[in-house]
Tab-separated table of C-alpha atoms in Angstrom:
chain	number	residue	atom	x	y	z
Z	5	UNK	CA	-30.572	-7.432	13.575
Z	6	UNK	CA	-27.676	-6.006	16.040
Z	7	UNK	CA	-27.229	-2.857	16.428
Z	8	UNK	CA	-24.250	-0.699	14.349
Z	9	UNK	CA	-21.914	0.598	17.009
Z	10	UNK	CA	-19.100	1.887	14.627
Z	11	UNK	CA	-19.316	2.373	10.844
Z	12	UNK	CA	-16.294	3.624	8.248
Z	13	UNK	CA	-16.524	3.831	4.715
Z	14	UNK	CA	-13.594	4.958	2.733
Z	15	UNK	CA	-11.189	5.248	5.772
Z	16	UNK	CA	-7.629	6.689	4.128
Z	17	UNK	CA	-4.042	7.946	6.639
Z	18	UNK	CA	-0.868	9.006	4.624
Z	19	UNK	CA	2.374	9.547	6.152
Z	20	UNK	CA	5.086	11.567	3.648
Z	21	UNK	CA	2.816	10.400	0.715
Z	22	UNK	CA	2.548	6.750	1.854
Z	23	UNK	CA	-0.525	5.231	2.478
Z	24	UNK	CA	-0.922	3.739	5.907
Z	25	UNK	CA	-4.377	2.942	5.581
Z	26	UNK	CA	-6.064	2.320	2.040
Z	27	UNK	CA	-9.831	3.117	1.445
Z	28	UNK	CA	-10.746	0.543	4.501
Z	29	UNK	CA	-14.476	0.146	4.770
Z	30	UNK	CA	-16.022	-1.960	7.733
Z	31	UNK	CA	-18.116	-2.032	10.741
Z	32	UNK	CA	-18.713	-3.165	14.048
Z	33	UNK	CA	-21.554	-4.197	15.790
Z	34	UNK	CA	-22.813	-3.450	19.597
Z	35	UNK	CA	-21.475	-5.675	22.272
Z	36	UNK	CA	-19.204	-7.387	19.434
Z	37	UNK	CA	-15.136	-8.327	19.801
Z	38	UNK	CA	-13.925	-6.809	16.247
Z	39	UNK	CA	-10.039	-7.658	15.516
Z	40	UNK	CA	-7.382	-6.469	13.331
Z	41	UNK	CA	-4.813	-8.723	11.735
Z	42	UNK	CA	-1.558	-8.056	9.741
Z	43	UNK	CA	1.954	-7.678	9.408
Z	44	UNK	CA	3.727	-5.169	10.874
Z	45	UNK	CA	3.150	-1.869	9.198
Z	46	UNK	CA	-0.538	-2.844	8.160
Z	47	UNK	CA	-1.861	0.043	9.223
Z	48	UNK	CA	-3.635	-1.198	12.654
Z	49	UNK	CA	-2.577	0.582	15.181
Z	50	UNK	CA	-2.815	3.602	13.278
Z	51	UNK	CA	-6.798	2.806	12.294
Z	52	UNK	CA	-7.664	1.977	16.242
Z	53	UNK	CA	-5.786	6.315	16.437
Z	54	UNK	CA	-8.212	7.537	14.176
Z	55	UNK	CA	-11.198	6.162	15.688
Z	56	UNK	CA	-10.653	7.629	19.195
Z	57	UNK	CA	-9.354	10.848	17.839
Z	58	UNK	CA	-5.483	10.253	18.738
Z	59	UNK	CA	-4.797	11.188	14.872
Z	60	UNK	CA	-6.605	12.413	12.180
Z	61	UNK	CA	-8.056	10.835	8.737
Z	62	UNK	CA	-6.864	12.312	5.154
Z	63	UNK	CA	-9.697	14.685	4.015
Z	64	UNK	CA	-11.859	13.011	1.831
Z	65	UNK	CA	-15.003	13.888	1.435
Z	66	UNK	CA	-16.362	10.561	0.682
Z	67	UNK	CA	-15.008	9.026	4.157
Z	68	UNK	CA	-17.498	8.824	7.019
Z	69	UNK	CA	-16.774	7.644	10.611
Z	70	UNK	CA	-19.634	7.103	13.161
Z	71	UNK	CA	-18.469	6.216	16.835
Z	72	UNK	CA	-21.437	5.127	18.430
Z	73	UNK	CA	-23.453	8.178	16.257
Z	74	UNK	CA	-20.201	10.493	17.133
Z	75	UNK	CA	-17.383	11.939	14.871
Z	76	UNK	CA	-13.942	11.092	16.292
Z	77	UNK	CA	-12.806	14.961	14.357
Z	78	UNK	CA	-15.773	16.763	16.017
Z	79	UNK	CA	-16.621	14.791	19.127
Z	80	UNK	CA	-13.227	13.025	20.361
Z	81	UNK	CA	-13.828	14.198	23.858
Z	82	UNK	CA	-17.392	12.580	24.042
Z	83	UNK	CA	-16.172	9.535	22.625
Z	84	UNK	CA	-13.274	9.425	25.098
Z	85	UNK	CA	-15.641	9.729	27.492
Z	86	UNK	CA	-16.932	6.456	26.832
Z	87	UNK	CA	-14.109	4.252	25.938
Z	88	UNK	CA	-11.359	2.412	27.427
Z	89	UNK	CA	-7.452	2.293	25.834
Z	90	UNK	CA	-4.725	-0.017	26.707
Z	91	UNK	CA	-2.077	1.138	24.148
Z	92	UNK	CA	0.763	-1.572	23.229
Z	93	UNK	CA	3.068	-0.172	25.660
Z	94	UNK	CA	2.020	0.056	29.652
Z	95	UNK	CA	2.164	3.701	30.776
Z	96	UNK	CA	1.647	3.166	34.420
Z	97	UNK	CA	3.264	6.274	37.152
Z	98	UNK	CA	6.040	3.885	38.481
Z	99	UNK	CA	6.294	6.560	41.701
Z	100	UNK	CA	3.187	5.463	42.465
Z	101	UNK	CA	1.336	2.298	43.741
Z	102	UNK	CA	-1.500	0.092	42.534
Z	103	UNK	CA	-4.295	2.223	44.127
Z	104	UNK	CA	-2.648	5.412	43.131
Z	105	UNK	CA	-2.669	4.549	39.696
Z	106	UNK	CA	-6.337	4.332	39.182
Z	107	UNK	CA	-6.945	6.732	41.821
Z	108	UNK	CA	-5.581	9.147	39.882
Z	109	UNK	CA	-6.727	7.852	36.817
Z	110	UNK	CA	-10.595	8.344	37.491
Z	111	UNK	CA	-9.948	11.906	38.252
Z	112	UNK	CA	-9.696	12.856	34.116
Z	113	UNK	CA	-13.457	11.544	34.363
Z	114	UNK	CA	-14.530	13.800	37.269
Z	115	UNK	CA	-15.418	10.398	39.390
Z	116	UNK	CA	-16.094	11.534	42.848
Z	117	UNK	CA	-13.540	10.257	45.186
Z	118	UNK	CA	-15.783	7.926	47.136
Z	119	UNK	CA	-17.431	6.032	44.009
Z	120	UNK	CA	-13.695	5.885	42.912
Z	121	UNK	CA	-12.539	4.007	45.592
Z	122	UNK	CA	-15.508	1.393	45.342
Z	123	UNK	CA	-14.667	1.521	41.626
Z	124	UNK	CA	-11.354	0.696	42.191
Z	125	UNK	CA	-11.844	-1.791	44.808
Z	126	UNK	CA	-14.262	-4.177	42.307
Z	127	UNK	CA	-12.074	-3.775	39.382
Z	128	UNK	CA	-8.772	-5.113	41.596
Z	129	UNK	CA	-10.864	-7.797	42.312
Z	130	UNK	CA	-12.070	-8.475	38.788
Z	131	UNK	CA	-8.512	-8.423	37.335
Z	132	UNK	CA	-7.510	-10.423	40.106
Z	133	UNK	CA	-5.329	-8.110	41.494
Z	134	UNK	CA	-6.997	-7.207	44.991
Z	135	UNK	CA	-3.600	-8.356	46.935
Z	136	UNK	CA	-1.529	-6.170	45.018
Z	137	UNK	CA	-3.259	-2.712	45.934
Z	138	UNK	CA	-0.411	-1.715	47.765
Z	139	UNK	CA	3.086	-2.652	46.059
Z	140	UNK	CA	4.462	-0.178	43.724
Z	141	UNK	CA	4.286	-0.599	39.918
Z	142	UNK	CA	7.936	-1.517	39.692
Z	143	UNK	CA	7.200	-4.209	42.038
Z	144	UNK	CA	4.614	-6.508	39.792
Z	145	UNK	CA	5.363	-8.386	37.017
Z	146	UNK	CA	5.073	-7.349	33.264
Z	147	UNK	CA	1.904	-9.612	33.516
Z	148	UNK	CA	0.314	-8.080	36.357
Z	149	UNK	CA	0.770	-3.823	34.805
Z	150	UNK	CA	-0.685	-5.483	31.637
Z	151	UNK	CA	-3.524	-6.273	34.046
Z	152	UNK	CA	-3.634	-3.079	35.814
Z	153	UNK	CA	-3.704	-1.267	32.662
Z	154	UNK	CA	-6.556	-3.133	31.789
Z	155	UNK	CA	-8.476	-2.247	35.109
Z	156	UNK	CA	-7.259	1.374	34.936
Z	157	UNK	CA	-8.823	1.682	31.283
Z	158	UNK	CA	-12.409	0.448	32.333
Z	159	UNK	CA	-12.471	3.013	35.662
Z	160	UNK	CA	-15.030	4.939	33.470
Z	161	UNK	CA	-17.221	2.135	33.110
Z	162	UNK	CA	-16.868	2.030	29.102
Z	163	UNK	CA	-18.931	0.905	26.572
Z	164	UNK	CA	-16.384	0.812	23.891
Z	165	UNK	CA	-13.249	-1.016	24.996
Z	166	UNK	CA	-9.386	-0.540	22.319
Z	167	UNK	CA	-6.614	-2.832	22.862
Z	168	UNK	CA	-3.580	-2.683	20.927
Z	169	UNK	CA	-1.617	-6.031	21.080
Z	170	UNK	CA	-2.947	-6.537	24.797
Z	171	UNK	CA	-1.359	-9.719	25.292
Z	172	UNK	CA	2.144	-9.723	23.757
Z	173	UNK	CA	5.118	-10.949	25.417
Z	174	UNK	CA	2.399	-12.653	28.566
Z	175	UNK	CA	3.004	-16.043	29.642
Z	176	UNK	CA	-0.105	-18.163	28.828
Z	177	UNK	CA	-1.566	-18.129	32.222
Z	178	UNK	CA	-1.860	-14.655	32.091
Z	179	UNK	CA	-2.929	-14.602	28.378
Z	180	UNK	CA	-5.736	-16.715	29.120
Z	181	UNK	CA	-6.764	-14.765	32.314
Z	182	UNK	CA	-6.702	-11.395	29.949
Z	183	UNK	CA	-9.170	-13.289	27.390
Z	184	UNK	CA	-11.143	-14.949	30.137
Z	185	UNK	CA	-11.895	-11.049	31.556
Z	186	UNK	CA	-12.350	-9.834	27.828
Z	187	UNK	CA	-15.358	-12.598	27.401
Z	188	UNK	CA	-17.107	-11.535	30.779
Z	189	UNK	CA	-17.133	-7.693	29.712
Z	190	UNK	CA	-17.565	-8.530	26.235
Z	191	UNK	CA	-21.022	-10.444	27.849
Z	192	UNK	CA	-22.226	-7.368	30.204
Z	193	UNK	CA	-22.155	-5.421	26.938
Z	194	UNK	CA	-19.069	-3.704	26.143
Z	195	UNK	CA	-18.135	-3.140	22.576
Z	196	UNK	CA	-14.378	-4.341	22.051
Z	197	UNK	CA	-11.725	-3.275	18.891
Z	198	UNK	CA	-8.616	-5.525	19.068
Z	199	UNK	CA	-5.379	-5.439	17.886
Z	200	UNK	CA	-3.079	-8.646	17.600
Z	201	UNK	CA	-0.195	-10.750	16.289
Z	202	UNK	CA	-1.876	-13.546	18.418
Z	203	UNK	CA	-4.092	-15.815	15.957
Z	204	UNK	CA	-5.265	-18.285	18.241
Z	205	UNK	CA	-5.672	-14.754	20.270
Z	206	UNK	CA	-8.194	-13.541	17.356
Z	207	UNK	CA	-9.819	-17.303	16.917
Z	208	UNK	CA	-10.804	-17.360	20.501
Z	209	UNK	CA	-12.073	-14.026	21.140
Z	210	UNK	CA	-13.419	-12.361	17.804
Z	211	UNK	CA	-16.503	-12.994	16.219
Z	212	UNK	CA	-15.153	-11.191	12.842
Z	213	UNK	CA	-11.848	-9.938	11.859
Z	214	UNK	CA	-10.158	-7.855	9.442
Z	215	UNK	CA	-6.856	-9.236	7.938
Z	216	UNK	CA	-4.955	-6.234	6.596
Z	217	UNK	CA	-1.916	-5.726	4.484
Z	218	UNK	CA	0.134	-2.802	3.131
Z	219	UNK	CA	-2.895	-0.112	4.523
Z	220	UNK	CA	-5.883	-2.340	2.732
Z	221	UNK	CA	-8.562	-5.021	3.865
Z	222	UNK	CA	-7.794	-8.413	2.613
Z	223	UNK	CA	-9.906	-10.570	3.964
Z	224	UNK	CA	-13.171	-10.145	6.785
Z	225	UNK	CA	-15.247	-12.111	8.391
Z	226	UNK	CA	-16.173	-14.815	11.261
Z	227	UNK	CA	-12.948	-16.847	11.852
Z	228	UNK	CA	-14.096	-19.937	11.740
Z	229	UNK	CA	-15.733	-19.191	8.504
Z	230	UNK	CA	-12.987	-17.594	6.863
Z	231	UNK	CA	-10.541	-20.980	7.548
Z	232	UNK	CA	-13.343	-23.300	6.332
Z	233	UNK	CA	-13.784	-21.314	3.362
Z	234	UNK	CA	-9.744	-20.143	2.346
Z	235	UNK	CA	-7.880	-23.028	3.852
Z	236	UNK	CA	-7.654	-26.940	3.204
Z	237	UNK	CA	-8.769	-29.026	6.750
Z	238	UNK	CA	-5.156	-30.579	6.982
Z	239	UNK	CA	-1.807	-29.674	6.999
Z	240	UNK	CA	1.829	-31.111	6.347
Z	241	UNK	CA	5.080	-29.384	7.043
Z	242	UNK	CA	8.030	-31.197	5.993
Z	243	UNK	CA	11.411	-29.562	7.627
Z	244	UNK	CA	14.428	-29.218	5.736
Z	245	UNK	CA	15.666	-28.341	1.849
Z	246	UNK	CA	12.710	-30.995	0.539
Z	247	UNK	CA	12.637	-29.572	-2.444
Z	248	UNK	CA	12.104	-32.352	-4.771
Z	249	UNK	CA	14.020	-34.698	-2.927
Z	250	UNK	CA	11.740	-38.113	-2.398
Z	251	UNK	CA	9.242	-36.902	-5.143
Z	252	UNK	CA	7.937	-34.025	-2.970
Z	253	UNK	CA	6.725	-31.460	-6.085
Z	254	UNK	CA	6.309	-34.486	-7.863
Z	255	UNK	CA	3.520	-35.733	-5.933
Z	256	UNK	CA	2.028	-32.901	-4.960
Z	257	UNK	CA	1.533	-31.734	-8.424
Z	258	UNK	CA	0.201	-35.380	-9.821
Z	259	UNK	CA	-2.244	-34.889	-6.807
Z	260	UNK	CA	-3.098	-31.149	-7.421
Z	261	UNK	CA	-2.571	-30.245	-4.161
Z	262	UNK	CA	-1.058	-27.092	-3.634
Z	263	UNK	CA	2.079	-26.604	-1.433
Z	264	UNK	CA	4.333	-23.601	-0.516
Z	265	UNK	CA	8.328	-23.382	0.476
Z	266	UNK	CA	9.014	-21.114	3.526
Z	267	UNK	CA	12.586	-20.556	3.940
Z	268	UNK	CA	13.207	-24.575	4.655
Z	269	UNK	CA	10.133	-25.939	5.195
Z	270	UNK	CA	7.727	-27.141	2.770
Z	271	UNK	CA	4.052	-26.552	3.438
Z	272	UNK	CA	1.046	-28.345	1.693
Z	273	UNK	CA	-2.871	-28.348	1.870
Z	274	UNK	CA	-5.672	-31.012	1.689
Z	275	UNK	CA	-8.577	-31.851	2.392
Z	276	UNK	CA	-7.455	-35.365	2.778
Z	277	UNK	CA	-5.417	-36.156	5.739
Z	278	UNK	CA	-4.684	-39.848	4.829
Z	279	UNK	CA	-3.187	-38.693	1.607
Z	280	UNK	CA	-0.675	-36.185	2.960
Z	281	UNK	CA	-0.425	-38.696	6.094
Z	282	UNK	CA	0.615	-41.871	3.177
Z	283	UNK	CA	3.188	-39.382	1.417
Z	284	UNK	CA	4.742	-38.355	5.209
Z	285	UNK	CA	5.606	-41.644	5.901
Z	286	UNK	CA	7.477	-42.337	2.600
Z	287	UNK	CA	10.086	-39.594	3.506
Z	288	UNK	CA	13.530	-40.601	4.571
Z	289	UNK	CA	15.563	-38.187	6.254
Z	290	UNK	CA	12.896	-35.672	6.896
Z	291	UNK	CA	10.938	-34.910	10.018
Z	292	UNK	CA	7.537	-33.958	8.913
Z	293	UNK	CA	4.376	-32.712	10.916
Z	294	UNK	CA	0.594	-33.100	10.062
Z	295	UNK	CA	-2.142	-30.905	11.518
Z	296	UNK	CA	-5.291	-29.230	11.251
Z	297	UNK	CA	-5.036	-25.266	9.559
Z	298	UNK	CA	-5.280	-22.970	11.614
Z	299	UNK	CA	-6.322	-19.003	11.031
Z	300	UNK	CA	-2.080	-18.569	10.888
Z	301	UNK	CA	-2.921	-20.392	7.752
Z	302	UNK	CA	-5.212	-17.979	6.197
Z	303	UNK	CA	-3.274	-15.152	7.515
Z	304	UNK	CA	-0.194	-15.899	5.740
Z	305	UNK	CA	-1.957	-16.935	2.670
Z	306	UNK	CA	-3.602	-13.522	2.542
Z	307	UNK	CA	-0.523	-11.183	3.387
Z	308	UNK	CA	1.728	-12.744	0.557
Z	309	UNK	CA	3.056	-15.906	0.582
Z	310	UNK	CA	2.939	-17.099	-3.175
Z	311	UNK	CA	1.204	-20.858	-3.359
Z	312	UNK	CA	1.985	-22.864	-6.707
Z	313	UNK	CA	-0.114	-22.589	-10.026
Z	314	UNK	CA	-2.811	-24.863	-8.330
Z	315	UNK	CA	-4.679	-21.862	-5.899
């Protein structure tokens, strides 16, 4: 059985009387890649605060938090010790240069200056960033800081790595580079919390996820088993006001198979691809797509959009 590195049970954060997070219960295990899904607002970000001690839980007695045996209220300093942050944002000293950066970095962890070099030297290398040790930060590319962030938030040698969105607005060389490190740690036994709007992101690297919405848990599990067990195999978008132009409704409802309208397009489910595949080829005037779901799927199923009387 693995080991429990972080546990919450009735996890609750109100802003001005709204709830940002809503009685959220899960867990994480050791040496496990744990991810948080949801729209905007979902209360993600402001979960990942509370368990490194950046913000504090409603009192309640009933909630309990256990950071690798440690209370974030009581013991945030210990548990910074420990873990690794890359916010959402890159906060990197722009006056000063690659080296620099972590350099000055390791000092908030008492490193000794000689161990911090070597440090430094191995984790250039790992991020792939060796020939860069030099420039300035305003010299590198948004892709590069997001990788030097990265490197500067495992100088401590952590055992419990947070990453808020770490790979939005990356080109997918760089994405892929990012997830290809996050496997390798993930492997030598670091514990890692993600946040992301990515969902092939989350399908790649998590073994479970929470999908949130409006502060509560919606959905957890294993990705792979929460599409085979919410979603349909296949997939047809039809683009453009189908409406029930060429029988669309019509023959989804005589076949029971549910559909959804998102702004123009028309989305349906089955678990028969030649079926959807037969109806796309009777449409005139309307380019149409069919595909395998995908975790997007579940997500927006999940988070609100409404599917006919047939879910």
């Amino acid at each position: 059985m693995s080991e429990i590195a972080i546990y919450v049970k009735n996890l609750n954060k109100s802003y001005n009387g709204i709830k940002a997070v809503d009685n959220l219960d899960f867990h994480v295990n050791k040496q496990e890649c744990f991810g948080f899904l949801g729209p905007n607002g979902a209360g993600k970000t402001t979960t990942m605060k509370i368990l490194y001690g950046k913000s504090l839980k409603d009192h309640n007695q009933d909630t309990v938090i256990n950071i690798f045996g440690l209370n974030p209220e009581t013991d945030s300093l210990r548990i910074k010790a420990f873990s690794g942050v890359i916010p959402q944002q890159d906060n990197l000293d722009s006056d000063l240069n690659v080296t620099d950066n972590l350099l000055v970095y390791s000092r908030f962890y008492g490193i000794p200056k000689k161990e911090a070099k070597k440090r430094i030297d191995e984790l250039l290398h790992f991020m792939e960033l060796q020939e860069k040790a030099k420039m300035k930060i305003r010299e590198l590319s948004g892709g590069m800081q997001r990788r030097l962030t990265i490197a500067r938030a495992l100088i401590n040698k952590p055992k419990l790595l947070i990453l808020d969105e770490p790979s939005t607005g990356l080109d997918p060389q760089v994405r892929h580079l990012i997830w290809n490190k996050l496997r390798e740690l993930k492997e030598s036994g670091v514990t890692i919390l993600i946040t992301t709007h990515y969902m092939e992101e989350a399908f790649n690297l998590c073994d479970r996820i929470i999908i949130m919405d409006k502060g509560k848990k919606m959905i957890e599990g294993n990705p792979r088993d929460l599409l085979s067990s919410n979603m349909e195999k296949f997939v047809i978008e039809i683009y453009g006001a189908c409406k029930n132009q060429n029988g669309c409704t019509d023959y989804f409802e005589k076949n029971k198979i549910k559909y959804e309208f998102h702004n123009e397009t028309l989305f349906a489910f089955s678990d028969n691809i030649d079926s959807l595949s037969r109806f796309g080829e009777t449409l005139n005037g309307f380019d149409y797509h069919v595909r395998h779901s995908n975790l997007e799927d579940v997500f927006l199923r999940v988070t609100g959009r409404s599917l006919n009387e047939y879910q």
